[in-house]
Amino acid sequence: MSRTEIDVLTAEFFGAFDNRGGKSADVGRIRRLMLPGGVIVKSGTEFAVYSVEEFIAPREQLLSEGRLVEFSEWETSERTEIVGDIASRFGEYGKSGILDGEPFEGGGTKAIQFVRTPDGWRIAALSWYDKP
């Protein structure tokens, strides 16, 4: 059951940014998917460390104001290891959308740390690297 729950949680995370077909992205759901003190890190040349709220706010704006439309990202491969009440997932992902009127496609790697809480599995930390 743990593996299925982690798969669902990961898919929900990726789905939070989806605004294809005119639907509204639900970036706010990340508050439910992550621990309140969770950490999100963007690696690479634009290195940044975010709290959950610092991560959500600019993405909600970008995905709702019309600059980034028809956006989605999805996992293309992964490996997950579960040991007791902790788990790690290392996965590749793809993404596509239209930013400021220009179509784009890309992808990268995400590393996600999960913990089992009394309320179920939650993301404790996430880091990602976008391929150049």
C-alpha positions as a printed NumPy array, in Angstrom:
array([[  0.   ,   0.   ,   0.   ],
       [  2.824,   2.468,   0.758],
       [  4.114,   2.328,  -2.802],
       [  0.663,   3.058,  -4.226],
       [  0.197,   5.972,  -1.818],
       [  3.581,   7.448,  -2.789],
       [  2.76 ,   7.04 ,  -6.496],
       [ -0.551,   8.885,  -5.972],
       [  1.103,  11.639,  -3.923],
       [  3.754,  12.15 ,  -6.604],
       [  1.139,  12.31 ,  -9.375],
       [ -0.836,  14.853,  -7.312],
       [  2.276,  17.002,  -6.966],
       [  2.898,  17.019, -10.717],
       [ -0.806,  17.627, -11.374],
       [ -0.894,  20.724,  -9.15 ],
       [  0.647,  22.791, -11.978],
       [ -1.599,  21.59 , -14.815],
       [ -3.618,  24.365, -16.461],
       [ -4.299,  22.744, -19.824],
       [ -7.618,  23.289, -21.539],
       [ -8.339,  26.486, -19.635],
       [ -8.6  ,  24.809, -16.245],
       [ -7.097,  26.468, -13.188],
       [ -3.912,  25.02 , -11.746],
       [ -4.264,  23.962,  -8.104],
       [ -0.804,  24.868,  -6.8  ],
       [ -2.301,  25.445,  -3.358],
       [ -2.762,  21.697,  -2.942],
       [  0.98 ,  21.52 ,  -2.303],
       [  0.201,  22.762,   1.225],
       [ -1.632,  19.468,   1.802],
       [  0.974,  17.3  ,   0.066],
       [  4.005,  18.663,   1.944],
       [  4.901,  19.006,   5.573],
       [  4.442,  22.647,   6.704],
       [  8.193,  22.996,   7.265],
       [  9.087,  21.242,   4.007],
       [ 11.967,  22.478,   1.862],
       [ 12.054,  22.841,  -1.919],
       [ 15.348,  23.385,  -3.741],
       [ 16.018,  24.351,  -7.335],
       [ 19.541,  23.35 ,  -8.296],
       [ 21.65 ,  24.496, -11.219],
       [ 22.586,  28.017, -12.273],
       [ 19.42 ,  29.53 , -10.739],
       [ 19.959,  27.858,  -7.354],
       [ 17.222,  28.698,  -4.844],
       [ 15.829,  27.336,  -1.587],
       [ 12.109,  27.799,  -0.859],
       [  9.73 ,  27.241,   1.997],
       [  6.378,  25.791,   0.954],
       [  4.774,  29.252,   0.852],
       [  7.72 ,  30.844,  -0.971],
       [  7.428,  28.149,  -3.62 ],
       [  3.648,  28.347,  -4.062],
       [  3.072,  32.108,  -4.336],
       [  4.952,  32.931,  -7.572],
       [  3.743,  29.755,  -9.284],
       [  0.112,  30.499,  -8.457],
       [  0.551,  33.924, -10.023],
       [  2.395,  32.647, -13.115],
       [ -0.158,  29.913, -13.784],
       [ -3.219,  32.089, -13.208],
       [ -2.367,  35.422, -14.848],
       [ -2.097,  34.067, -18.385],
       [  1.686,  34.174, -18.871],
       [  2.02 ,  30.381, -18.621],
       [ -0.81 ,  28.439, -20.263],
       [ -1.4  ,  24.889, -21.477],
       [  1.23 ,  23.821, -18.971],
       [  1.756,  20.348, -17.602],
       [  4.576,  18.244, -16.281],
       [  4.704,  14.499, -15.822],
       [  6.99 ,  11.821, -14.511],
       [  8.703,   9.763, -17.219],
       [ 10.674,   7.338, -15.038],
       [ 11.411,   6.813, -11.365],
       [ 12.939,   4.632,  -8.738],
       [ 11.548,   4.615,  -5.227],
       [ 12.958,   3.084,  -2.074],
       [ 10.822,   2.696,   1.035],
       [ 12.295,   1.843,   4.432],
       [  9.792,   1.858,   7.266],
       [  8.242,   5.311,   7.499],
       [ 10.631,   7.084,   5.099],
       [ 10.958,   6.921,   1.34 ],
       [ 13.06 ,   8.46 ,  -1.413],
       [ 12.073,   8.856,  -5.039],
       [ 14.418,   9.871,  -7.825],
       [ 12.669,  10.532, -11.111],
       [ 12.89 ,  12.089, -14.534],
       [ 10.104,  14.331, -15.807],
       [  8.934,  16.137, -18.895],
       [  7.072,  19.423, -19.161],
       [  5.479,  21.577, -21.836],
       [  3.444,  24.729, -22.142],
       [  3.269,  28.188, -23.628],
       [  5.19 ,  30.9  , -21.755],
       [  4.632,  34.503, -22.824],
       [  3.201,  33.267, -26.121],
       [  6.139,  30.934, -26.905],
       [  5.649,  27.14 , -26.855],
       [  8.312,  25.189, -24.988],
       [  9.192,  21.675, -23.902],
       [ 11.714,  20.527, -21.348],
       [ 12.443,  18.152, -18.567],
       [ 14.74 ,  17.311, -15.754],
       [ 15.161,  15.359, -12.569],
       [ 13.344,  15.53 ,  -9.239],
       [ 14.41 ,  13.974,  -5.932],
       [ 11.612,  13.686,  -3.377],
       [ 11.851,  12.68 ,   0.29 ],
       [  8.67 ,  11.312,   1.878],
       [  7.716,  10.568,   5.471],
       [  4.717,   8.675,   6.806],
       [  2.78 ,  10.858,   9.232],
       [ -0.316,  10.034,  11.306],
       [ -2.274,  11.53 ,   8.357],
       [ -0.481,   9.466,   5.685],
       [  2.548,  10.035,   3.472],
       [  3.751,  13.626,   2.961],
       [  6.637,  15.243,   1.123],
       [  9.341,  16.464,   3.517],
       [ 11.732,  17.779,   0.874],
       [ 11.955,  18.098,  -2.877],
       [ 14.786,  19.177,  -5.132],
       [ 14.863,  19.521,  -8.881],
       [ 17.177,  20.134, -11.769],
       [ 15.954,  21.354, -15.156],
       [ 17.956,  20.064, -18.113],
       [ 19.48 ,  22.921, -20.111]])
